[in-house]
Short mmCIF file of C-alpha atoms in Angstrom, two decimals:
data_model
loop_
_atom_site.label_atom_id
_atom_site.label_comp_id
_atom_site.label_asym_id
_atom_site.label_seq_id
_atom_site.Cartn_x
_atom_site.Cartn_y
_atom_site.Cartn_z
CA MET A 1 -1.15 -33.78 -34.90
CA LYS A 2 1.37 -32.19 -32.65
CA ARG A 3 1.10 -33.23 -29.01
CA VAL A 4 2.90 -32.74 -25.68
CA TYR A 5 5.26 -35.55 -24.82
CA VAL A 6 7.84 -35.98 -21.97
CA ASN A 7 11.26 -37.56 -22.45
CA GLU A 8 11.36 -39.35 -19.12
CA GLU A 9 15.15 -39.51 -19.14
CA TRP A 10 15.53 -35.82 -19.28
CA CYS A 11 12.71 -34.80 -16.77
CA LEU A 12 14.24 -33.42 -13.47
CA GLY A 13 11.04 -33.56 -11.52
CA CYS A 14 11.32 -29.76 -11.01
CA HIS A 15 7.55 -29.19 -11.18
CA LEU A 16 8.23 -25.88 -13.21
CA CYS A 17 5.83 -27.12 -15.91
CA GLU A 18 3.12 -27.15 -13.33
CA TYR A 19 3.71 -23.55 -12.53
CA ASN A 20 4.04 -22.60 -15.96
CA CYS A 21 0.71 -24.37 -16.64
CA ALA A 22 -1.03 -22.54 -13.86
CA PHE A 23 0.44 -19.32 -14.80
CA ALA A 24 -0.64 -19.63 -18.44
CA ALA A 25 -4.16 -20.03 -17.30
CA THR A 26 -4.06 -16.72 -15.29
CA GLY A 27 -3.40 -14.60 -18.30
CA GLU A 28 -1.11 -12.31 -16.02
CA ARG A 29 2.12 -11.02 -16.92
CA ASP A 30 4.19 -11.59 -13.92
CA MET A 31 4.42 -15.15 -12.53
CA ALA A 32 5.29 -14.18 -8.91
CA LYS A 33 2.43 -11.71 -8.70
CA ALA A 34 -0.07 -14.14 -10.33
CA LEU A 35 1.02 -17.25 -8.26
CA LYS A 36 2.68 -16.03 -4.93
CA GLY A 37 0.78 -17.51 -2.10
CA MET A 38 -1.83 -19.20 -4.34
CA GLU A 39 -2.64 -22.80 -4.46
CA ILE A 40 -2.04 -23.81 -7.99
CA HIS A 41 -4.27 -26.03 -10.17
CA PRO A 42 -2.15 -27.10 -13.29
CA LYS A 43 -3.33 -29.24 -15.99
CA ILE A 44 0.00 -31.11 -16.04
CA GLN A 45 1.19 -33.08 -13.18
CA ILE A 46 4.58 -34.50 -12.29
CA GLU A 47 4.72 -38.21 -11.06
CA GLY A 48 7.74 -39.97 -9.85
CA ASP A 49 10.43 -40.32 -7.09
CA ASN A 50 13.97 -39.34 -6.82
CA ARG A 51 15.21 -41.67 -9.68
CA ILE A 52 12.41 -41.31 -12.26
CA SER A 53 10.07 -38.65 -12.96
CA PHE A 54 7.78 -37.54 -15.84
CA ALA A 55 4.97 -35.02 -16.57
CA VAL A 56 1.42 -36.38 -17.43
CA SER A 57 -1.13 -34.31 -19.33
CA CYS A 58 -4.10 -34.95 -21.71
CA ARG A 59 -3.06 -37.34 -24.53
CA HIS A 60 -5.77 -35.90 -26.95
CA CYS A 61 -6.44 -39.63 -27.71
CA ASP A 62 -7.55 -40.70 -31.11
CA ASP A 63 -10.11 -42.79 -29.38
CA PRO A 64 -11.13 -40.45 -26.48
CA ILE A 65 -13.11 -42.40 -24.05
CA CYS A 66 -13.71 -39.27 -21.98
CA MET A 67 -15.49 -37.69 -24.82
CA LYS A 68 -17.55 -40.77 -25.60
CA SER A 69 -18.47 -41.23 -21.89
CA CYS A 70 -19.34 -37.50 -21.05
CA ILE A 71 -22.84 -37.50 -19.77
CA ALA A 72 -23.43 -33.81 -20.69
CA GLY A 73 -21.90 -33.87 -24.14
CA ALA A 74 -19.55 -31.28 -22.84
CA ILE A 75 -16.45 -32.83 -24.28
CA SER A 76 -15.75 -32.51 -28.03
CA ARG A 77 -12.77 -32.45 -30.47
CA ARG A 78 -11.71 -28.98 -31.84
CA ASP A 79 -8.92 -29.19 -34.52
CA GLY A 80 -7.74 -32.33 -32.79
CA VAL A 81 -7.86 -30.96 -29.30
CA ILE A 82 -10.06 -32.62 -26.85
CA HIS A 83 -12.08 -29.45 -25.51
CA VAL A 84 -14.20 -29.25 -22.43
CA ASP A 85 -17.09 -26.95 -22.42
CA LYS A 86 -17.00 -25.75 -18.93
CA ASP A 87 -20.47 -24.09 -19.22
CA LYS A 88 -22.17 -27.59 -20.11
CA CYS A 89 -19.94 -29.56 -17.63
CA VAL A 90 -21.93 -30.49 -14.50
CA GLY A 91 -19.01 -31.83 -12.69
CA CYS A 92 -20.20 -35.55 -12.53
CA PHE A 93 -16.56 -36.69 -13.05
CA THR A 94 -17.21 -39.52 -15.38
CA CYS A 95 -14.21 -38.29 -17.45
CA ILE A 96 -12.06 -38.73 -14.19
CA LEU A 97 -13.53 -42.22 -13.88
CA VAL A 98 -12.70 -43.24 -17.44
CA CYS A 99 -9.35 -41.49 -18.32
CA PRO A 100 -6.67 -44.19 -18.39
CA TYR A 101 -3.98 -41.58 -17.82
CA GLY A 102 -5.47 -39.89 -14.89
CA ALA A 103 -5.15 -36.70 -17.03
CA VAL A 104 -8.59 -35.15 -16.30
CA LEU A 105 -8.74 -33.32 -13.04
CA PRO A 106 -11.46 -31.75 -10.94
CA ALA A 107 -11.73 -27.91 -11.34
CA PRO A 108 -11.01 -26.03 -8.22
CA ASP A 109 -14.65 -25.10 -8.02
CA GLY A 110 -15.72 -28.71 -8.19
CA HIS A 111 -18.44 -28.08 -10.72
CA ALA A 112 -16.36 -28.70 -13.74
CA VAL A 113 -13.23 -30.49 -14.84
CA ARG A 114 -9.87 -29.22 -16.06
CA LYS A 115 -7.50 -30.85 -18.54
CA CYS A 116 -4.78 -29.67 -20.88
CA GLU A 117 -5.94 -27.97 -24.16
CA LEU A 118 -2.44 -27.42 -25.39
CA CYS A 119 -2.74 -23.77 -24.50
CA THR A 120 -5.48 -23.21 -27.12
CA ASP A 121 -7.55 -22.10 -24.17
CA ASN A 122 -5.20 -19.20 -23.22
CA ALA A 123 -3.17 -16.58 -24.89
CA CYS A 124 0.20 -18.61 -25.04
CA GLY A 125 -0.25 -20.06 -28.44
CA GLU A 126 2.24 -22.81 -27.86
CA PRO A 127 2.16 -24.98 -24.68
CA ALA A 128 3.69 -23.23 -21.82
CA CYS A 129 4.99 -26.35 -20.14
CA VAL A 130 7.18 -26.95 -23.14
CA ALA A 131 8.35 -23.33 -23.55
CA GLY A 132 9.40 -23.29 -19.86
CA CYS A 133 10.99 -26.75 -19.45
CA PRO A 134 14.61 -26.01 -18.33
CA ASN A 135 15.83 -29.38 -19.46
CA GLY A 136 14.06 -29.70 -22.84
CA ALA A 137 12.33 -32.82 -21.52
CA ILE A 138 8.87 -31.75 -22.45
CA VAL A 139 8.37 -31.42 -26.25
CA PHE A 140 5.47 -30.53 -28.58
CA GLU A 141 5.83 -32.52 -31.72
CA GLU A 142 4.30 -34.88 -34.15
CA ARG A 143 4.90 -38.63 -33.46
CA MET B 1 -27.33 -48.28 -47.75
CA LYS B 2 -30.27 -46.99 -45.73
CA TYR B 3 -30.02 -46.75 -42.02
CA VAL B 4 -32.97 -46.51 -39.48
CA ILE B 5 -32.32 -45.97 -35.72
CA ILE B 6 -35.08 -46.52 -33.31
CA GLY B 7 -34.41 -44.06 -30.30
CA ASN B 8 -32.60 -40.83 -30.17
CA SER B 9 -30.45 -40.85 -27.00
CA THR B 10 -26.86 -41.54 -26.37
CA ALA B 11 -26.67 -45.09 -28.19
CA ALA B 12 -28.24 -43.39 -31.27
CA VAL B 13 -25.83 -40.69 -31.25
CA GLY B 14 -22.89 -43.00 -30.91
CA CYS B 15 -24.49 -45.11 -33.92
CA VAL B 16 -24.81 -41.95 -36.03
CA GLU B 17 -21.11 -41.05 -35.48
CA GLY B 18 -20.10 -44.70 -35.97
CA ILE B 19 -21.91 -44.88 -39.28
CA ARG B 20 -20.42 -41.74 -40.39
CA SER B 21 -16.87 -42.75 -39.55
CA VAL B 22 -17.34 -45.48 -42.33
CA ASP B 23 -19.99 -44.20 -44.69
CA GLN B 24 -20.55 -40.52 -45.38
CA GLU B 25 -23.38 -41.02 -47.81
CA GLY B 26 -26.06 -43.56 -46.71
CA PRO B 27 -29.27 -41.82 -45.51
CA ILE B 28 -29.95 -42.19 -41.73
CA THR B 29 -33.36 -41.81 -40.17
CA VAL B 30 -33.76 -41.52 -36.48
CA ILE B 31 -37.08 -42.28 -34.90
CA SER B 32 -37.96 -40.73 -31.47
CA ASP B 33 -41.16 -40.62 -29.51
CA GLU B 34 -39.82 -37.58 -27.70
CA PRO B 35 -40.16 -34.05 -29.09
CA TYR B 36 -36.58 -33.02 -28.49
CA PRO B 37 -33.14 -33.38 -30.12
CA ALA B 38 -30.76 -35.66 -28.38
CA TYR B 39 -30.37 -34.60 -24.73
CA SER B 40 -28.66 -35.90 -21.63
CA ARG B 41 -31.23 -37.88 -19.55
CA PRO B 42 -28.91 -38.02 -16.56
CA LEU B 43 -28.94 -34.34 -16.47
CA ILE B 44 -32.43 -33.87 -15.57
CA SER B 45 -31.81 -33.63 -11.86
CA TYR B 46 -29.22 -30.93 -12.69
CA LEU B 47 -31.89 -29.08 -14.57
CA LEU B 48 -34.18 -29.02 -11.56
CA GLN B 49 -31.18 -28.07 -9.45
CA GLY B 50 -30.67 -25.06 -11.63
CA SER B 51 -27.13 -26.26 -12.69
CA THR B 52 -27.79 -26.70 -16.36
CA THR B 53 -30.48 -25.64 -18.89
CA GLU B 54 -32.54 -27.35 -21.46
CA GLU B 55 -30.36 -25.84 -24.01
CA LYS B 56 -27.19 -26.93 -22.44
CA MET B 57 -28.44 -30.38 -21.94
CA ARG B 58 -28.23 -31.02 -25.62
CA THR B 59 -25.49 -33.58 -26.22
CA ARG B 60 -24.55 -32.39 -29.61
CA PRO B 61 -24.60 -28.98 -31.33
CA ALA B 62 -27.84 -27.86 -32.96
CA ASP B 63 -26.58 -28.77 -36.50
CA PHE B 64 -25.74 -32.37 -35.67
CA TYR B 65 -28.53 -33.99 -37.60
CA GLU B 66 -28.11 -31.76 -40.64
CA LYS B 67 -24.39 -32.08 -40.63
CA ASN B 68 -24.61 -35.87 -40.39
CA GLY B 69 -27.38 -36.30 -43.07
CA VAL B 70 -29.81 -37.44 -40.45
CA THR B 71 -33.68 -37.18 -40.77
CA LEU B 72 -34.91 -36.84 -37.34
CA LEU B 73 -38.56 -38.00 -37.00
CA SER B 74 -39.28 -36.70 -33.53
CA GLY B 75 -42.63 -37.23 -31.75
CA LYS B 76 -43.07 -40.47 -33.71
CA LYS B 77 -43.25 -43.92 -32.29
CA ALA B 78 -42.08 -47.12 -33.80
CA VAL B 79 -44.55 -49.96 -33.18
CA ARG B 80 -43.48 -52.73 -35.41
CA ILE B 81 -40.46 -54.20 -37.16
CA ASP B 82 -41.02 -56.45 -40.18
CA ASP B 83 -37.67 -58.25 -40.51
CA ALA B 84 -38.69 -60.12 -43.63
CA ARG B 85 -39.66 -56.88 -45.65
CA LYS B 86 -37.01 -54.84 -43.55
CA THR B 87 -39.38 -52.15 -42.59
CA VAL B 88 -40.16 -50.20 -39.38
CA GLY B 89 -43.81 -49.39 -39.00
CA LEU B 90 -44.80 -46.14 -37.00
CA GLU B 91 -47.81 -45.57 -34.99
CA SER B 92 -48.90 -42.96 -37.56
CA GLY B 93 -49.29 -45.60 -40.16
CA GLU B 94 -45.98 -44.90 -42.17
CA SER B 95 -43.56 -47.59 -42.89
CA LEU B 96 -39.67 -46.85 -43.18
CA PRO B 97 -37.56 -49.33 -45.24
CA TYR B 98 -34.15 -50.12 -43.82
CA ASP B 99 -31.06 -52.05 -44.92
CA ARG B 100 -29.67 -51.89 -41.54
CA LEU B 101 -31.63 -51.16 -38.25
CA LEU B 102 -30.46 -50.15 -34.90
CA ILE B 103 -32.76 -50.53 -31.89
CA ALA B 104 -31.77 -48.03 -29.21
CA ALA B 105 -35.07 -48.01 -27.45
CA GLY B 106 -33.80 -47.50 -24.04
CA SER B 107 -35.56 -48.38 -20.89
CA ARG B 108 -38.73 -47.20 -18.97
CA PRO B 109 -39.53 -46.89 -15.35
CA PHE B 110 -40.79 -50.04 -13.60
CA ILE B 111 -43.73 -49.28 -11.38
CA PRO B 112 -44.72 -52.31 -9.30
CA PRO B 113 -48.15 -53.05 -8.27
CA MET B 114 -48.69 -50.92 -5.08
CA ALA B 115 -52.07 -50.88 -3.38
CA GLY B 116 -54.08 -47.69 -3.73
CA LEU B 117 -51.45 -46.09 -6.13
CA ASP B 118 -54.38 -44.98 -8.48
CA ARG B 119 -55.73 -42.95 -5.66
CA VAL B 120 -52.49 -40.72 -5.68
CA GLU B 121 -53.15 -37.72 -7.96
CA LYS B 122 -49.66 -36.31 -8.23
CA LYS B 123 -47.29 -39.02 -9.06
CA PHE B 124 -44.24 -38.99 -11.23
CA THR B 125 -41.33 -41.01 -12.54
CA PHE B 126 -37.95 -39.36 -13.19
CA MET B 127 -36.19 -40.49 -16.42
CA LYS B 128 -37.10 -38.13 -19.25
CA LEU B 129 -37.05 -34.39 -19.82
CA ASP B 130 -40.97 -34.43 -19.72
CA ASP B 131 -40.82 -36.31 -16.40
CA ALA B 132 -38.60 -33.56 -14.92
CA LYS B 133 -40.75 -30.79 -16.44
CA ALA B 134 -43.98 -32.21 -15.01
CA LEU B 135 -42.37 -32.68 -11.60
CA GLU B 136 -41.08 -29.07 -11.66
CA ALA B 137 -44.60 -27.76 -12.70
CA ALA B 138 -46.19 -29.39 -9.70
CA LEU B 139 -43.50 -28.72 -7.13
CA THR B 140 -43.96 -25.77 -4.64
CA PRO B 141 -41.61 -24.71 -1.88
CA GLU B 142 -43.97 -26.31 0.53
CA SER B 143 -44.38 -29.58 -1.21
CA ARG B 144 -43.89 -32.61 0.84
CA VAL B 145 -42.34 -35.14 -1.53
CA LEU B 146 -42.22 -38.94 -1.05
CA ILE B 147 -39.72 -40.79 -3.19
CA VAL B 148 -40.00 -44.60 -3.34
CA GLY B 149 -36.60 -45.83 -4.32
CA ALA B 150 -33.14 -45.15 -2.79
CA GLY B 151 -31.29 -45.87 -6.00
CA LEU B 152 -29.40 -43.64 -8.33
CA ILE B 153 -32.47 -42.11 -10.04
CA GLY B 154 -34.42 -41.62 -6.70
CA LEU B 155 -31.58 -40.02 -4.87
CA LYS B 156 -30.42 -37.77 -7.72
CA CYS B 157 -34.08 -36.59 -8.00
CA ALA B 158 -33.97 -35.92 -4.36
CA GLU B 159 -30.84 -33.85 -4.54
CA GLY B 160 -32.17 -31.96 -7.67
CA ILE B 161 -35.25 -30.71 -5.84
CA ARG B 162 -33.93 -30.34 -2.44
CA GLY B 163 -33.86 -26.50 -2.62
CA ARG B 164 -37.32 -26.41 -4.16
CA ALA B 165 -39.38 -28.65 -1.88
CA GLY B 166 -40.75 -28.25 1.56
CA SER B 167 -39.58 -31.78 2.72
CA ILE B 168 -38.22 -34.89 1.00
CA THR B 169 -38.64 -38.51 2.45
CA VAL B 170 -37.15 -41.43 0.63
CA VAL B 171 -38.55 -44.99 1.33
CA ASP B 172 -36.81 -48.16 0.15
CA LEU B 173 -37.36 -51.83 0.81
CA ALA B 174 -33.60 -52.30 1.07
CA ASP B 175 -32.04 -51.51 4.34
CA ARG B 176 -29.38 -49.36 2.67
CA ILE B 177 -29.15 -46.78 -0.12
CA LEU B 178 -27.45 -47.27 -3.60
CA PRO B 179 -27.04 -50.86 -3.12
CA SER B 180 -26.44 -51.35 -6.86
CA ILE B 181 -23.18 -49.50 -6.61
CA LEU B 182 -22.00 -49.39 -2.96
CA ASP B 183 -21.18 -51.79 -0.15
CA GLU B 184 -22.59 -51.24 3.40
CA THR B 185 -19.71 -48.90 4.49
CA GLY B 186 -20.17 -46.79 1.33
CA SER B 187 -23.94 -46.78 1.70
CA LYS B 188 -23.73 -45.61 5.22
CA MET B 189 -21.41 -42.84 4.42
CA MET B 190 -23.50 -41.39 1.67
CA GLN B 191 -26.72 -41.86 3.58
CA GLU B 192 -25.02 -39.61 6.22
CA GLN B 193 -24.04 -37.09 3.49
CA ILE B 194 -27.66 -36.96 2.04
CA GLU B 195 -29.30 -36.94 5.50
CA SER B 196 -27.13 -33.96 6.64
CA ASN B 197 -28.54 -32.17 3.65
CA GLY B 198 -32.08 -32.47 4.76
CA ILE B 199 -33.36 -35.55 3.19
CA GLY B 200 -35.14 -38.21 5.32
CA PHE B 201 -34.92 -41.91 4.88
CA LEU B 202 -37.11 -44.80 5.90
CA LEU B 203 -35.14 -47.90 4.91
CA GLY B 204 -36.05 -51.47 5.23
CA ASP B 205 -39.61 -50.40 4.78
CA SER B 206 -42.20 -50.24 1.88
CA VAL B 207 -45.64 -48.95 1.11
CA ALA B 208 -48.40 -51.32 2.09
CA GLU B 209 -50.98 -48.99 0.82
CA PHE B 210 -51.41 -45.50 -0.57
CA GLY B 211 -54.19 -43.04 0.28
CA LYS B 212 -54.81 -39.84 -1.61
CA ASP B 213 -52.07 -37.96 0.13
CA ARG B 214 -50.46 -40.43 2.44
CA ALA B 215 -48.58 -43.79 2.31
CA HIS B 216 -49.16 -46.56 5.03
CA LEU B 217 -45.94 -48.46 5.37
CA LYS B 218 -45.48 -52.10 6.27
CA SER B 219 -43.95 -51.03 9.58
CA GLY B 220 -47.02 -49.30 10.48
CA LYS B 221 -45.72 -45.77 10.02
CA THR B 222 -47.73 -43.31 7.81
CA VAL B 223 -46.03 -40.65 5.62
CA GLU B 224 -48.03 -37.68 4.34
CA PHE B 225 -47.12 -36.26 1.11
CA ASP B 226 -48.17 -33.95 -1.70
CA LEU B 227 -46.10 -35.36 -4.56
CA LEU B 228 -45.04 -39.05 -5.01
CA VAL B 229 -41.99 -39.97 -7.23
CA VAL B 230 -41.66 -43.68 -7.94
CA ALA B 231 -38.18 -44.63 -8.70
CA VAL B 232 -37.83 -48.26 -7.97
CA GLY B 233 -36.10 -49.43 -11.09
CA VAL B 234 -36.31 -49.48 -14.86
CA ARG B 235 -37.00 -52.24 -17.49
CA PRO B 236 -35.43 -52.41 -20.81
CA ASN B 237 -37.75 -51.72 -23.85
CA THR B 238 -37.31 -55.07 -25.60
CA GLU B 239 -40.72 -55.64 -27.14
CA LEU B 240 -40.01 -54.52 -30.71
CA ALA B 241 -37.05 -56.87 -30.75
CA SER B 242 -38.75 -59.78 -29.34
CA GLN B 243 -41.54 -59.30 -31.94
CA ALA B 244 -38.85 -59.14 -34.70
CA GLY B 245 -37.57 -62.36 -33.45
CA CYS B 246 -34.42 -61.17 -31.83
CA GLU B 247 -33.14 -63.26 -28.82
CA VAL B 248 -34.01 -61.42 -25.81
CA GLY B 249 -33.09 -62.15 -22.05
CA ARG B 250 -33.40 -59.53 -19.58
CA GLY B 251 -32.37 -57.09 -22.36
CA ILE B 252 -31.78 -57.59 -26.01
CA ALA B 253 -28.94 -60.02 -26.63
CA VAL B 254 -26.19 -58.42 -28.58
CA ASP B 255 -22.55 -59.68 -29.33
CA GLU B 256 -19.54 -57.69 -29.36
CA ARG B 257 -20.41 -56.00 -32.65
CA SER B 258 -23.76 -54.95 -31.12
CA ALA B 259 -25.61 -57.39 -33.54
CA THR B 260 -28.64 -59.13 -32.54
CA SER B 261 -29.51 -62.70 -33.41
CA VAL B 262 -31.64 -61.30 -36.38
CA PRO B 263 -29.54 -60.40 -39.61
CA ASP B 264 -29.25 -56.54 -40.18
CA ILE B 265 -30.68 -55.75 -36.83
CA TYR B 266 -28.40 -54.23 -34.27
CA ALA B 267 -29.16 -53.00 -30.76
CA ALA B 268 -27.31 -50.69 -28.16
CA GLY B 269 -27.72 -49.01 -24.96
CA ASP B 270 -30.17 -49.50 -22.02
CA CYS B 271 -32.42 -51.90 -23.85
CA CYS B 272 -29.61 -54.50 -24.27
CA GLU B 273 -27.76 -56.91 -22.13
CA CYS B 274 -24.12 -57.66 -22.60
CA ARG B 275 -21.28 -59.47 -20.88
CA ASP B 276 -19.76 -57.76 -17.97
CA ILE B 277 -16.01 -58.82 -18.14
CA THR B 278 -15.43 -58.58 -14.48
CA THR B 279 -18.01 -61.48 -13.66
CA GLY B 280 -18.46 -63.00 -17.05
CA GLN B 281 -22.22 -62.68 -16.62
CA ARG B 282 -24.51 -61.29 -19.21
CA ARG B 283 -26.43 -58.32 -17.65
CA VAL B 284 -28.08 -54.96 -18.57
CA LEU B 285 -25.45 -52.31 -17.99
CA ALA B 286 -27.72 -49.29 -18.29
CA ILE B 287 -24.98 -46.62 -18.02
CA LEU B 288 -24.22 -43.93 -20.48
CA PRO B 289 -20.64 -44.61 -21.70
CA ASN B 290 -21.79 -48.20 -22.46
CA ALA B 291 -24.67 -46.86 -24.58
CA TYR B 292 -22.27 -44.70 -26.59
CA LEU B 293 -19.54 -47.30 -27.15
CA GLN B 294 -22.19 -49.95 -27.98
CA GLY B 295 -24.03 -47.64 -30.20
CA GLU B 296 -20.76 -46.53 -31.97
CA ALA B 297 -19.74 -50.23 -32.45
CA ALA B 298 -23.15 -50.95 -33.95
CA GLY B 299 -22.78 -47.95 -36.44
CA VAL B 300 -19.35 -48.99 -37.59
CA ASN B 301 -20.53 -52.56 -38.27
CA MET B 302 -23.75 -51.45 -39.73
CA ALA B 303 -21.88 -49.45 -42.29
CA GLY B 304 -19.65 -52.29 -43.18
CA GLY B 305 -16.63 -51.55 -40.97
CA GLU B 306 -15.32 -53.68 -38.15
CA LYS B 307 -15.60 -52.64 -34.51
CA SER B 308 -15.87 -54.62 -31.34
CA PHE B 309 -16.82 -53.44 -28.03
CA ALA B 310 -15.68 -56.21 -25.83
CA ASN B 311 -14.87 -54.82 -22.53
CA ALA B 312 -17.98 -53.58 -21.06
CA VAL B 313 -17.79 -53.08 -17.34
CA PRO B 314 -20.28 -51.45 -14.86
CA MET B 315 -19.09 -47.95 -13.78
CA ASN B 316 -20.72 -44.87 -12.23
CA ALA B 317 -19.62 -41.41 -11.37
CA ILE B 318 -22.19 -39.62 -9.19
CA GLY B 319 -22.11 -37.13 -6.43
CA PHE B 320 -24.43 -35.85 -3.78
CA PHE B 321 -24.11 -32.44 -2.39
CA GLY B 322 -20.48 -32.19 -3.33
CA LEU B 323 -19.40 -35.64 -2.06
CA HIS B 324 -18.32 -37.64 -5.04
CA VAL B 325 -18.56 -41.44 -5.49
CA LEU B 326 -16.68 -43.20 -8.37
CA THR B 327 -17.30 -46.98 -8.74
CA ALA B 328 -16.45 -49.69 -11.27
CA GLY B 329 -16.43 -53.43 -11.88
CA SER B 330 -17.73 -55.93 -9.28
CA TYR B 331 -16.85 -56.58 -5.69
CA ASP B 332 -16.30 -60.26 -5.26
CA GLY B 333 -12.75 -60.93 -4.27
CA GLU B 334 -10.12 -59.88 -1.88
CA GLU B 335 -10.67 -56.44 -0.40
CA ILE B 336 -8.05 -53.66 0.14
CA VAL B 337 -9.85 -51.04 2.30
CA GLU B 338 -8.72 -47.66 3.46
CA THR B 339 -10.94 -45.27 5.44
CA LYS B 340 -10.26 -41.82 6.97
CA PRO B 341 -12.69 -39.04 7.67
CA GLY B 342 -14.69 -38.09 4.54
CA VAL B 343 -12.81 -40.76 2.51
CA TYR B 344 -13.50 -44.39 1.71
CA LYS B 345 -11.60 -46.44 -0.65
CA LYS B 346 -11.91 -50.04 -1.55
CA LEU B 347 -10.09 -52.14 -4.14
CA VAL B 348 -11.21 -55.61 -5.02
CA VAL B 349 -8.74 -58.07 -6.55
CA LYS B 350 -9.32 -61.67 -7.87
CA ASP B 351 -7.35 -63.99 -10.15
CA ASN B 352 -4.40 -61.53 -10.34
CA LEU B 353 -6.83 -58.83 -11.78
CA LEU B 354 -8.36 -55.71 -10.34
CA LYS B 355 -12.09 -56.37 -10.42
CA GLY B 356 -13.63 -53.36 -8.91
CA PHE B 357 -13.29 -50.30 -6.69
CA ILE B 358 -15.28 -47.87 -4.66
CA LEU B 359 -13.77 -44.41 -4.16
CA ILE B 360 -15.65 -41.90 -2.02
CA GLY B 361 -14.19 -38.56 -1.32
CA GLU B 362 -10.77 -38.94 -2.79
CA ILE B 363 -11.41 -39.63 -6.54
CA ALA B 364 -8.48 -38.21 -8.27
CA ARG B 365 -7.13 -40.08 -11.30
CA ALA B 366 -9.61 -42.98 -10.72
CA GLY B 367 -9.47 -43.69 -14.55
CA ILE B 368 -6.12 -45.47 -14.04
CA TYR B 369 -7.90 -48.03 -11.70
CA THR B 370 -10.84 -48.36 -14.30
CA SER B 371 -8.23 -48.99 -17.12
CA LEU B 372 -6.62 -51.88 -15.17
CA ILE B 373 -10.16 -53.34 -14.85
CA ARG B 374 -11.19 -52.78 -18.61
CA GLU B 375 -7.79 -53.77 -20.03
CA GLN B 376 -7.69 -56.76 -17.56
CA THR B 377 -3.98 -55.91 -16.84
CA PRO B 378 -2.41 -58.84 -14.74
CA LEU B 379 -1.43 -57.26 -11.44
CA ASP B 380 1.97 -58.93 -11.25
CA THR B 381 3.02 -56.80 -14.38
CA VAL B 382 2.52 -53.57 -12.41
CA ASP B 383 3.67 -52.28 -9.06
CA PHE B 384 0.50 -52.92 -7.23
CA ASP B 385 1.77 -51.62 -4.02
CA LEU B 386 2.11 -48.28 -5.51
CA LEU B 387 -1.43 -48.55 -7.06
CA LYS B 388 -2.82 -49.31 -3.63
CA GLN B 389 -1.55 -45.92 -2.29
CA LYS B 390 -3.01 -44.02 -5.23
CA PRO B 391 -3.62 -44.43 -8.92
CA GLN B 392 -0.40 -43.53 -10.72
CA LEU B 393 1.36 -44.41 -14.06
CA MET B 394 4.69 -44.85 -12.04
CA ALA B 395 3.31 -48.30 -11.33
CA PHE B 396 3.81 -49.37 -14.82
CA THR B 397 7.09 -50.55 -16.23
CA ALA B 398 9.07 -47.93 -18.18
CA ARG B 399 8.35 -49.74 -21.38
CA ARG B 400 4.63 -49.83 -20.87
CA ARG B 401 4.78 -46.21 -19.72
CA ALA B 402 6.59 -45.20 -22.97
CA GLU B 403 3.84 -46.93 -24.96
CA LYS B 404 1.16 -45.23 -22.99
CA LEU B 405 2.54 -41.59 -22.71
CA GLY B 406 4.96 -41.69 -25.72
CA GLY B 407 2.54 -42.77 -28.69
CA ALA B 408 -0.78 -41.30 -28.04
CA LYS B 409 -2.90 -43.78 -29.84
#
């Protein structure tokens, strides 16, 4: 299946993917209006320093330990995408405890978790982090 | 191939999914002494708290059994295994033949002998959905609740009913709370958090004798109560396995394939003991992820595939009134400790390996630490100074990172 990958050598560490991710989740049309002055809660995060940087988001693992460990049965696979049912999630954070990528994050309300669902959970269609990456470092492809 | 599974909780679900990843045909029968489809036992405190519902507690969709060709015999109790004839006998007198059997019988509350306990009318344990329902039915906004046991079960129960009871007092023989997952500093921090939410503790004390509505403690104190919850611990259900001739220690002994010592009988979940890779010791790791992974491995192997679950470690994610605690592994080794208001972090290192950690308050990306423990990553192959600051993939070599992030396997 197609997944989001980052080509580390092209990543500028500009954090625009984080903004595009947070913006995609709002469903608004204007990024400035949607995000200005807001604390953002993206599902992709930039790591690194001045020399190396890269974006990290859910790998949609073939062997998803978050799904197998979820105490609420709130994590499932839908057409390949690892999906969190926020209504079932009780926010115990077992998925955060087990994700080897650190790609599952607490939701701002603390009662659920958030993670990348490849923009299948919003109106974008294709991942917004990929579409908005100015250097083509983030790609959406089969590997 | 006919499969029979005794038990219908997480290990059983893992087993069904494991079987079906290999064999889509063989009939599966699941025997459960509870009248429910698979639900999450750890969620019973959230149910009483009002943050989930019985419907949402189901760990799989309503069509799970039908879709997977599973016959669920709910409200039936397995009482005998005949390993020579390969049958499971039910309390109702029926006998079910199997080619491969999984024992996923779980555990039950341990109730130690306590003088006068039979005088207490309203007493409860807190493991199953029916336990939660019984407690809920007896609870009133005026109820004075006494909980014996300051472990995970007792304290989750306390949190779950805090908004629905008059008062809650927790008594424990140990001098600190959550001793199975926390050190002294962590225990103290969590105790303050829970106390500040209106729950009282009497630690280093125990019940000498119960009256009808009061407990006389060893210290001489007396606690009056309306409802009693006993949550001092659990015991693995090993009797069926013992009787079938399986090797049993504290729990049913299984290998990395979840096989017992008796051919064609497998076991998984809270009824088992397995090897904790952080200490090398065999122990009962009664945690939900283990139950799934062990059950899944059992299912694959039962169906003729090959799957090994060889890196079991203790781990817990738990929170009380919004303060989260994530722990993993064991705590014998060199300690790296960081504290600041509302935050406690301890990493434990031994033999060039991360062996365990405690994170309270700041828990982001803890799974990177857990994976170092589970994968037994030599710390001289990563930038451990970076990892001490916070969990991050930057600490791995570019090559390792490319494998991790580039391949998605």
